[in-house]
């Protein structure tokens, strides 16, 4: 088999890249430390506080930042060096673990301090994770993205199978202080990997985007992209339904299997083994099945696991079923994550990944609470059975919201744009900018013209055009006017830099339909002396 073929079929092909390999392995070590710290924090809070709410807030304080700060950190990841954002995020996580170690060494166990440093840890995760996932397309060739995303999911789920158990052993044997110290040391590996490795990133020649504009563009792009919206909806609902397996597994071990921590560890091992096996065969399955069928099969695997757990009391059967759950869990998240990556151009991928992560984390959190409530008010088998049905419904939702089978990005900027000559002294912040283009379209070409303009509206709105409209002259029906705005002169340039080659081909198609060359005017709004007067546009180009 050739090297190229191996790269296409091997899960471990991304590890041939030195930078990815170094950061990935360092991240696995820090994930192990973080999971150990999570166990230690929960145990510590349970021993220093009598409030069940405070114990629950430990988990919430580390996950809520990823939900509430998602759109902000996504904009930061797209506008600053993703490598430096990852370094800052990892440093925050290390600082949180170090401060927990110090306060424990001095015998300080105030519950609110514990929550504060847990929140700081969550902020570090919120910063580093989207930047790391967005960097995959910078570090690796695009054909390796599916394997890389799968490898990240397999790695984390494998570590999650042993991390809590190892954390429990360390806490029981040496106490939370040693656990926090080991966690602090675990962050040295990824930080060292980030310092030692640097990779080429295509830089924009334009000034950095304002944070508010970057956030708006990220939300707008996500709202416009049908592929990303479908992925977010499916991912959120899958997380809500399928999280019952992990959320309720301790109760299955205690109440159904009638076991203890060892039984729980064995079942988690089955889940991790299924995740690992799915990761190994995932690249081969991608060559045989579409993305949609991969997600459907993943949902079926998780549903089989959930429904089976509701009806078995055998440890061996439960462990075997959990292998299906682990395989489905990794396959689903890998397919959904790859779809977001491939449906997003590099200039906005940090924002789309962050928004996707916020919704899916929210779905997992809501599902954990919901299924736990069902158990409390009804029964464990009922919760597992209905979660299995809900997971099957997520698979059926593919009929309405299918996942695409995009094999390579079609959204990368063409990179060619000649700035128009202007007669005014425009500053980068000058604006708002109003752009109008006049077309003369014969009656026999109107239907084709409207079809092209619909695509043009989508293309330009996706890259930053605001208030896009198409109007027709009621006195001269052959005269059409396309209008849109950008906040500033720099944003006008940025819009054209982001257009793809396919987007620019629409220009030629619509120009060919026009009876005479289209006439474009670029106008900048200027405020008049009277505050109540509306802004007056001035023509800055033909």
XYZ file of C-alpha atoms in Angstrom:
542
model
C 0.000 0.000 0.000
C 1.282 3.439 -0.869
C 1.884 6.120 1.647
C -0.914 8.180 0.225
C -3.361 5.360 0.556
C -2.285 4.780 4.103
C -2.887 8.417 4.949
C -6.403 8.146 3.581
C -7.311 5.021 5.565
C -5.322 5.180 8.786
C -6.662 6.724 11.970
C -3.079 7.453 13.010
C -2.045 9.295 9.831
C -2.276 12.735 11.553
C 0.316 11.556 14.104
C 2.914 11.646 11.346
C 2.756 15.429 11.658
C 5.262 16.423 14.354
C 3.332 19.423 15.693
C 0.003 17.580 15.871
C 1.591 14.516 17.465
C 3.354 16.536 20.137
C 0.314 18.624 21.084
C -2.073 15.665 20.904
C -0.011 13.467 23.226
C 0.544 16.356 25.631
C -3.196 17.061 25.619
C -3.969 13.441 26.507
C -1.718 13.667 29.547
C -3.302 16.934 30.672
C -6.797 15.477 30.089
C -5.884 12.611 32.394
C -4.754 15.119 35.021
C -7.886 17.225 34.565
C -10.162 14.200 35.021
C -8.277 13.258 38.171
C -8.710 16.833 39.418
C -12.452 16.681 38.694
C -12.778 13.658 40.976
C -10.683 15.345 43.672
C -12.717 18.571 43.493
C -16.001 16.714 43.812
C -14.729 14.689 46.761
C -13.203 17.731 48.450
C -16.402 19.754 48.125
C -18.433 16.833 49.477
C -16.215 16.761 52.590
C -16.049 20.525 53.292
C -19.658 21.480 52.465
C -22.953 20.030 53.601
C -24.797 21.567 50.652
C -25.684 19.255 47.750
C -25.979 22.353 45.580
C -22.342 23.295 46.232
C -21.251 19.796 45.202
C -23.253 20.078 41.981
C -21.810 23.536 41.302
C -18.284 22.070 41.054
C -19.168 20.427 37.748
C -21.221 23.407 36.606
C -18.477 25.950 37.381
C -16.022 24.188 35.073
C -18.453 23.657 32.186
C -20.523 26.867 32.177
C -17.697 29.076 30.808
C -17.558 26.925 27.675
C -21.286 27.542 27.201
C -21.524 31.270 27.985
C -18.183 32.405 26.545
C -18.329 30.298 23.367
C -19.030 33.039 20.842
C -16.459 35.374 22.424
C -13.626 32.855 22.537
C -14.462 31.774 18.991
C -13.999 35.345 17.794
C -10.713 35.547 19.710
C -9.506 32.286 18.138
C -10.224 33.648 14.644
C -8.652 37.083 15.183
C -5.550 36.270 17.198
C -2.858 33.628 16.988
C -4.615 30.363 17.769
C -1.373 28.981 19.139
C -1.082 31.867 21.624
C -4.765 31.522 22.570
C -4.106 27.862 23.334
C -1.078 28.796 25.424
C -3.117 31.333 27.427
C -5.922 28.806 27.932
C -3.581 26.052 29.076
C -1.779 28.504 31.347
C -5.092 29.420 33.021
C -5.814 25.738 33.625
C -2.349 25.220 35.057
C -2.706 28.322 37.237
C -6.031 27.048 38.601
C -4.506 23.662 39.485
C -1.440 25.342 41.027
C -3.555 27.663 43.193
C -5.676 24.730 44.353
C -2.463 22.949 45.321
C -1.228 25.987 47.249
C -4.448 26.626 49.183
C -4.663 22.934 50.055
C -1.050 23.001 51.269
C -2.006 25.843 53.629
C -5.112 24.009 54.783
C -7.548 26.443 53.156
C -10.672 24.639 51.987
C -13.212 27.415 51.547
C -15.991 26.151 49.195
C -16.240 29.434 47.304
C -12.505 29.461 46.632
C -12.786 25.953 45.260
C -15.573 27.088 42.941
C -13.587 30.173 41.882
C -10.571 28.139 40.790
C -12.839 25.564 39.155
C -14.396 28.437 37.182
C -10.911 29.658 36.192
C -10.149 26.157 34.989
C -13.328 26.228 32.919
C -12.306 29.545 31.352
C -9.022 27.956 30.306
C -10.872 25.070 28.681
C -13.231 27.500 26.930
C -10.227 29.353 25.457
C -7.991 26.461 24.479
C -10.413 23.852 23.124
C -11.961 25.847 20.206
C -8.530 27.228 19.259
C -7.057 23.704 19.249
C -9.837 22.280 17.093
C -9.741 25.283 14.760
C -5.967 24.818 14.398
C -6.339 21.313 12.974
C -6.931 22.735 9.499
C -3.833 24.922 9.861
C -1.547 22.134 11.072
C -2.801 19.258 8.911
C -3.752 18.706 5.309
C -7.492 18.828 4.782
C -7.766 15.131 3.886
C -6.474 14.285 7.381
C -9.163 16.302 9.206
C -11.665 13.420 9.618
C -8.970 11.179 11.116
C -7.734 14.000 13.376
C -11.202 14.808 14.744
C -11.854 11.092 15.299
C -8.491 10.724 17.029
C -9.312 13.580 19.420
C -12.630 11.958 20.346
C -11.092 8.494 20.722
C -8.242 9.863 22.807
C -10.469 11.762 25.208
C -12.971 8.939 25.635
C -10.153 6.451 26.226
C -8.637 8.705 28.869
C -12.082 9.273 30.376
C -12.413 5.527 30.859
C -9.412 5.433 33.198
C -9.085 9.024 34.460
C -11.862 9.038 37.091
C -10.845 5.621 38.393
C -7.199 6.680 38.644
C -8.283 9.931 40.283
C -10.293 8.032 42.855
C -7.302 5.802 43.672
C -4.944 8.777 44.055
C -7.427 10.719 46.219
C -8.050 7.686 48.417
C -4.354 6.867 48.784
C -2.733 10.319 48.943
C -5.505 12.914 49.247
C -6.613 15.899 47.105
C -3.326 17.799 47.636
C -1.266 15.227 45.719
C -3.955 14.976 43.048
C -3.895 18.751 42.447
C -0.093 18.710 42.335
C -0.082 15.915 39.732
C -2.676 17.792 37.687
C -0.499 20.928 37.744
C 2.472 18.933 36.469
C 0.351 17.333 33.723
C -0.142 20.731 32.064
C 3.585 21.104 31.467
C 3.400 18.623 28.563
C 0.913 20.516 26.328
C 2.432 23.903 27.190
C 5.881 22.618 26.295
C 4.541 21.187 23.022
C 2.932 24.510 22.118
C 6.126 26.468 22.862
C 8.279 24.067 20.818
C 6.011 23.857 17.789
C 4.928 26.597 15.476
C 3.049 26.193 12.221
C 2.363 28.352 9.218
C -0.941 30.175 9.203
C -2.234 32.210 6.296
C -2.438 35.777 7.585
C -4.869 38.391 6.349
C -3.391 41.661 5.109
C -6.374 43.520 6.581
C -6.553 44.946 10.116
C -7.862 42.705 12.873
C -11.645 42.515 12.976
C -13.432 44.353 15.793
C -14.681 41.911 18.421
C -18.313 42.995 18.075
C -18.181 42.667 14.288
C -16.433 39.297 14.570
C -19.127 38.001 16.911
C -21.886 39.290 14.636
C -20.276 37.691 11.574
C -19.877 34.388 13.415
C -23.517 34.287 14.483
C -24.653 35.423 11.040
C -22.555 32.845 9.182
C -23.839 30.075 11.450
C -27.448 31.207 10.995
C -27.062 31.312 7.200
C -25.243 27.990 6.771
C -27.828 25.210 6.478
C -25.085 22.586 6.945
C -23.896 23.999 10.251
C -27.442 24.582 11.511
C -28.337 20.952 10.760
C -25.205 19.774 12.540
C -25.914 21.925 15.588
C -29.502 20.714 15.877
C -28.555 17.057 15.438
C -25.578 17.394 17.807
C -27.597 19.145 20.516
C -30.392 16.578 20.387
C -27.934 13.674 20.221
C -26.112 15.009 23.270
C -29.431 15.433 25.097
C -30.595 11.900 24.306
C -27.399 9.842 24.358
C -25.805 11.378 27.442
C -28.065 9.188 29.575
C -25.559 6.342 29.177
C -22.743 8.179 30.928
C -24.920 10.240 33.253
C -26.812 7.241 34.622
C -24.035 4.641 34.467
C -23.119 4.954 38.182
C -26.762 4.187 39.013
C -26.721 1.201 36.643
C -23.623 -0.134 38.404
C -25.141 0.352 41.849
C -28.838 -0.458 41.401
C -29.091 -2.726 38.350
C -25.834 -4.679 38.265
C -25.649 -4.558 42.086
C -21.935 -3.823 41.969
C -19.534 -1.218 43.289
C -16.669 0.932 42.025
C -14.973 -2.055 40.374
C -18.105 -2.879 38.376
C -18.408 0.760 37.370
C -14.786 0.759 36.242
C -15.293 -2.425 34.189
C -18.315 -0.935 32.444
C -16.452 2.300 31.711
C -13.705 0.115 30.285
C -16.255 -1.468 27.935
C -17.376 1.980 26.828
C -13.764 3.018 26.209
C -12.982 -0.180 24.315
C -15.927 0.421 22.000
C -14.782 3.993 21.440
C -11.275 2.844 20.575
C -12.480 0.113 18.194
C -14.816 2.548 16.428
C -11.969 4.999 16.029
C -9.768 2.356 14.424
C -12.345 1.348 11.818
C -13.794 4.844 11.370
C -11.590 5.842 8.376
C -12.529 2.651 6.505
C -16.218 3.180 7.202
C -15.953 6.704 5.792
C -14.893 5.232 2.485
C -17.989 3.016 2.380
C -20.687 5.188 3.965
C -21.860 8.786 3.780
C -21.586 11.126 6.758
C -25.346 10.847 7.282
C -25.266 7.047 7.449
C -22.345 7.205 9.873
C -24.405 9.392 12.222
C -27.490 7.183 11.801
C -25.530 4.031 12.679
C -23.965 5.847 15.647
C -27.423 6.769 16.954
C -28.600 3.182 16.531
C -25.552 1.896 18.426
C -26.189 4.268 21.325
C -29.902 3.428 21.352
C -29.134 -0.309 21.478
C -26.845 0.350 24.437
C -29.400 2.440 26.343
C -32.323 0.088 25.800
C -30.202 -2.971 26.641
C -29.014 -1.413 29.911
C -32.652 -0.922 30.862
C -33.332 -4.680 30.690
C -30.148 -6.436 31.873
C -28.680 -7.043 35.295
C -25.623 -8.917 34.033
C -22.273 -7.142 34.302
C -20.924 -8.983 31.258
C -23.935 -8.115 29.087
C -23.919 -4.493 30.269
C -20.217 -4.166 29.476
C -20.746 -5.660 26.023
C -23.638 -3.285 25.337
C -21.578 -0.335 26.518
C -19.053 -1.125 23.797
C -21.824 -0.313 21.294
C -22.519 2.882 23.209
C -18.867 3.911 23.170
C -18.578 3.150 19.457
C -21.706 5.170 18.663
C -20.645 8.055 20.918
C -17.265 8.492 19.203
C -18.623 7.929 15.687
C -21.395 10.502 16.115
C -19.234 13.246 17.614
C -16.489 12.609 15.058
C -18.909 12.867 12.130
C -20.598 15.981 13.481
C -17.288 17.646 14.331
C -15.844 16.921 10.888
C -18.939 18.391 9.245
C -18.526 21.685 11.117
C -14.842 21.806 10.148
C -15.466 21.185 6.453
C -18.488 23.494 6.254
C -16.468 26.430 7.641
C -13.752 28.413 5.849
C -10.573 29.016 7.840
C -11.402 32.652 8.607
C -14.429 31.731 10.731
C -13.911 28.123 11.816
C -13.068 29.085 15.425
C -16.437 30.812 15.795
C -18.488 28.044 14.217
C -16.772 25.377 16.327
C -17.373 27.430 19.486
C -21.070 27.968 18.721
C -21.478 24.281 17.871
C -19.711 23.301 21.107
C -21.861 25.657 23.189
C -25.088 24.108 21.938
C -23.870 20.515 22.224
C -22.506 21.085 25.747
C -25.847 22.641 26.611
C -27.647 19.607 25.209
C -25.484 17.225 27.235
C -26.002 19.252 30.429
C -29.773 19.495 29.897
C -29.984 15.793 29.074
C -28.072 14.803 32.199
C -30.492 16.812 34.332
C -33.585 15.598 32.461
C -32.818 11.879 32.587
C -31.757 12.180 36.207
C -35.122 13.771 36.979
C -36.919 10.918 35.202
C -35.025 8.422 37.363
C -35.844 10.326 40.533
C -39.545 10.629 39.775
C -40.106 7.317 37.963
C -37.438 4.631 37.421
C -34.003 3.985 35.955
C -35.188 1.491 33.280
C -37.825 3.981 32.137
C -35.237 6.741 31.726
C -32.849 4.481 29.804
C -35.620 3.093 27.594
C -37.020 6.472 26.645
C -33.536 7.905 26.064
C -32.983 5.054 23.599
C -36.187 5.980 21.775
C -35.112 9.644 21.741
C -31.747 8.676 20.253
C -33.493 6.747 17.467
C -35.579 9.855 16.746
C -32.342 11.817 16.311
C -31.349 9.272 13.665
C -34.736 9.657 11.949
C -34.315 13.439 11.982
C -31.771 12.926 9.201
C -34.713 12.750 6.782
C -35.365 16.422 7.523
C -31.905 17.689 8.526
C -29.327 15.493 6.777
C -25.599 15.737 7.398
C -23.663 16.543 4.227
C -20.938 14.381 2.748
C -18.583 17.253 1.906
C -15.159 15.772 1.161
C -13.239 19.010 0.891
C -13.851 22.654 1.604
C -15.473 24.662 -1.151
C -15.562 27.793 0.976
C -11.957 28.959 1.018
C -11.411 32.556 -0.228
C -10.185 32.950 -3.794
C -7.557 35.422 -2.583
C -7.853 37.808 -5.525
C -9.302 41.280 -5.084
C -8.237 44.617 -6.528
C -9.338 47.513 -4.366
C -11.341 50.126 -6.302
C -9.933 53.606 -6.799
C -11.737 56.265 -4.766
C -11.852 60.044 -4.966
C -12.437 60.549 -1.226
C -9.863 60.159 1.531
C -11.410 57.112 3.177
C -10.014 55.791 6.444
C -10.200 52.089 7.370
C -12.966 52.950 9.846
C -14.939 55.124 7.399
C -18.515 54.018 6.988
C -21.100 52.688 6.876
C -20.542 51.777 3.241
C -23.460 51.389 0.838
C -22.877 49.405 -2.379
C -25.353 49.474 -5.245
C -25.172 47.662 -8.593
C -27.592 48.431 -11.418
C -28.537 45.758 -13.975
C -30.620 45.911 -17.127
C -32.350 42.552 -17.613
C -34.573 41.573 -20.535
C -37.895 39.891 -19.730
C -36.812 36.516 -21.104
C -33.815 36.462 -18.692
C -35.657 37.461 -15.485
C -36.179 33.922 -14.148
C -32.538 32.992 -14.637
C -31.470 36.351 -13.182
C -33.510 35.828 -10.012
C -32.084 32.322 -9.618
C -28.514 33.660 -9.775
C -29.278 36.600 -7.490
C -30.645 34.248 -4.842
C -27.285 32.471 -4.795
C -25.496 35.832 -4.842
C -27.463 37.046 -1.833
C -26.486 33.947 0.119
C -22.822 34.224 -0.925
C -22.445 37.887 -0.026
C -24.463 37.725 3.196
C -22.347 34.778 4.339
C -19.129 36.831 4.120
C -20.385 40.049 5.687
C -22.901 41.879 3.487
C -25.705 43.404 5.546
C -29.211 44.495 4.542
C -28.851 42.905 1.103
C -31.813 43.765 -1.118
C -32.840 43.424 -4.753
C -35.322 45.993 -6.122
C -37.012 46.555 -9.478
C -37.875 49.872 -11.100
C -41.664 50.176 -11.423
C -41.327 52.631 -14.324
C -38.512 50.801 -16.124
C -39.095 47.085 -15.344
C -35.840 46.070 -17.042
C -33.845 48.069 -14.441
C -32.834 46.158 -11.282
C -30.849 47.443 -8.307
C -28.800 45.259 -5.938
C -27.943 46.948 -2.598
C -26.026 45.963 0.524
C -24.051 47.601 3.338
C -20.880 46.986 5.302
C -20.069 48.683 8.633
C -16.730 50.160 7.491
C -14.467 50.569 4.484
C -12.229 47.818 5.865
C -15.231 45.497 6.150
C -15.974 46.156 2.473
C -12.448 44.961 1.624
C -12.797 42.032 4.002
C -16.020 40.934 2.298
C -14.339 40.706 -1.098
C -11.292 38.930 0.331
C -13.620 36.243 1.737
C -15.512 35.502 -1.479
C -14.754 32.109 -2.992
C -14.010 31.395 -6.631
C -17.519 29.987 -7.008
C -18.946 33.203 -5.558
C -17.054 35.294 -8.081
C -18.226 33.128 -10.948
C -21.748 34.320 -10.110
C -20.595 37.816 -11.106
C -19.798 36.620 -14.619
C -23.066 34.726 -14.889
C -25.220 37.696 -13.939
C -23.136 40.124 -15.995
C -23.756 37.967 -19.070
C -27.503 38.365 -18.556
C -27.385 42.151 -18.349
C -28.202 44.002 -21.564
C -25.492 46.560 -20.763
C -22.513 46.480 -18.398
C -23.705 46.674 -14.776
C -22.961 49.961 -13.028
C -21.636 49.775 -9.450
C -21.637 52.694 -7.011
C -19.854 52.690 -3.657
C -21.207 55.271 -1.222
C -20.192 56.300 2.272
C -22.672 57.739 4.734
C -21.917 61.203 6.120
C -23.783 62.829 9.002
C -25.214 66.299 8.381
C -25.216 69.167 10.881
C -28.793 68.566 11.966
C -29.026 65.668 14.393
C -32.512 64.782 13.248
C -31.546 64.690 9.581
C -30.926 61.308 7.969
C -27.392 60.520 6.723
C -26.643 61.555 3.158
C -24.673 59.212 0.869
C -21.884 60.478 -1.331
C -20.708 58.659 -4.434
C -17.091 57.533 -4.019
C -16.732 55.600 -7.274
C -18.451 55.388 -10.629
